[in-house]
C-alpha angles and dihedrals in degrees: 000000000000123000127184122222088256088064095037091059097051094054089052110104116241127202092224085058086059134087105271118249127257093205117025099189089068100050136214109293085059097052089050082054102048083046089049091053097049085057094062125106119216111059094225092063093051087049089051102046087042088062095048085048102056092051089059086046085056093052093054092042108057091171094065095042094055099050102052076194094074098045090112089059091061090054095045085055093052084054088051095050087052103046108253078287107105115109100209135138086248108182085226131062121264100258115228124261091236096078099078089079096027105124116227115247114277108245119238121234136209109256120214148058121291108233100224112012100198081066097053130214088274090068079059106054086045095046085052094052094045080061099049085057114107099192116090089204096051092035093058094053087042085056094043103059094042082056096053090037089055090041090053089047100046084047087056103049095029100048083207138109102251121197122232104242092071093053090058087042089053096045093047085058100050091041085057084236102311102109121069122171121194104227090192097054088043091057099045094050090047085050090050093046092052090044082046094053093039084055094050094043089050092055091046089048088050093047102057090043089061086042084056098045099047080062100051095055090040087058093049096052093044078053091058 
């Protein structure tokens, strides 16, 4: 039998001629085999066939295999292919149909103005937790990396040298009086820590020469 192109064309099968699918992300050939397995008889074979084809669920849906926490989702997405209408013994729950035009809960923002915008809302809430802190120790090293954050951010947004005193100024007044660095301690300490490390950079230093060295001396008297 002879066909001509015209005819050809009009037996191919077009998506657009399908039932649309219900999740794109798993395909066709998912969705005719979650249809196939709703048509079964015996209750044990649907369950059965429901469990290989989740794993193969799992296997087009990386997202769900890595996080155990969102197995149920994957589940909920085999009822939905079918309709609400598969009889299993299913380890999760039928959801509700009413799901599918459930909103998702609106999220709640922070009000208010941010002080010092360069800084962010983010500086505040860890400027607020650093006052909540009862030990001094803890509290001083809590102080102490929000003043060299703030440092860094005004830096950023100003493109100018800007001296410390502002930026404890700055964080006081954020902190409503609670935090107080003490510019003098964290220089010194600075100071110590970069003495310490110049120390400790000299004797490597020191050391490697003398390793050298030893060598040097073992080559020569293997020369001789």
């Amino acid at each position: 039998m002879k066909y001509n192109l015209f005819e050809l064309r009009m037996e191919k099968d077009y998506n657009t001629q399908k039932t649309p699918l219900i999740l794109k992300e798993y395909g066709r050939n998912v969705q005719k085999l979650v249809e196939y397995i709703a048509t079964l008889s015996s209750k044990e074979e649907r369950t059965r066939y429901a469990h290989t084809l989740i794993s193969l669920m799992k296997q087009l849906n990386p997202s769900v295999r890595e996080h155990n926490d969102n197995a149920q989702r994957i589940w909920d997405h085999l009822f939905l292919m079918s309709d609400f209408n598969l009889d299993i013994d299913s380890p999760y729950p039928i959801p509700e149909r009413s799901i599918l035009h459930k909103k998702p809960k609106s999220m709640t923002y922070r009000v208010g103005e941010v002080t010092y915008k360069h800084y962010g809302r983010n500086i505040e809430i860890l400027i607020t937790k650093a006052a909540k802190i009862t030990e001094p120790e803890e509290k001083q090293q809590a102080m102490s990396f929000i003043f060299k954050l703030m440092k860094s951010f005004y830096a950023s947004w100003n493109k100018e040298t800007v001296d410390d005193i502002t930026i404890a100024n700055q964080l006081r007044e954020l902190s409503k009086g609670q935090l107080s660095i003490d510019l003098q301690a964290m220089r010194s300490e600075a100071h110590s820590h970069g003495e310490r490390g110049d120390r400790e950079h000299h004797k490597d230093r020191n050391r490697n020469n003398n390793n050298n060295n030893s060598r040097k001396k073992n080559k020569d008297r293997k020369r001789k």
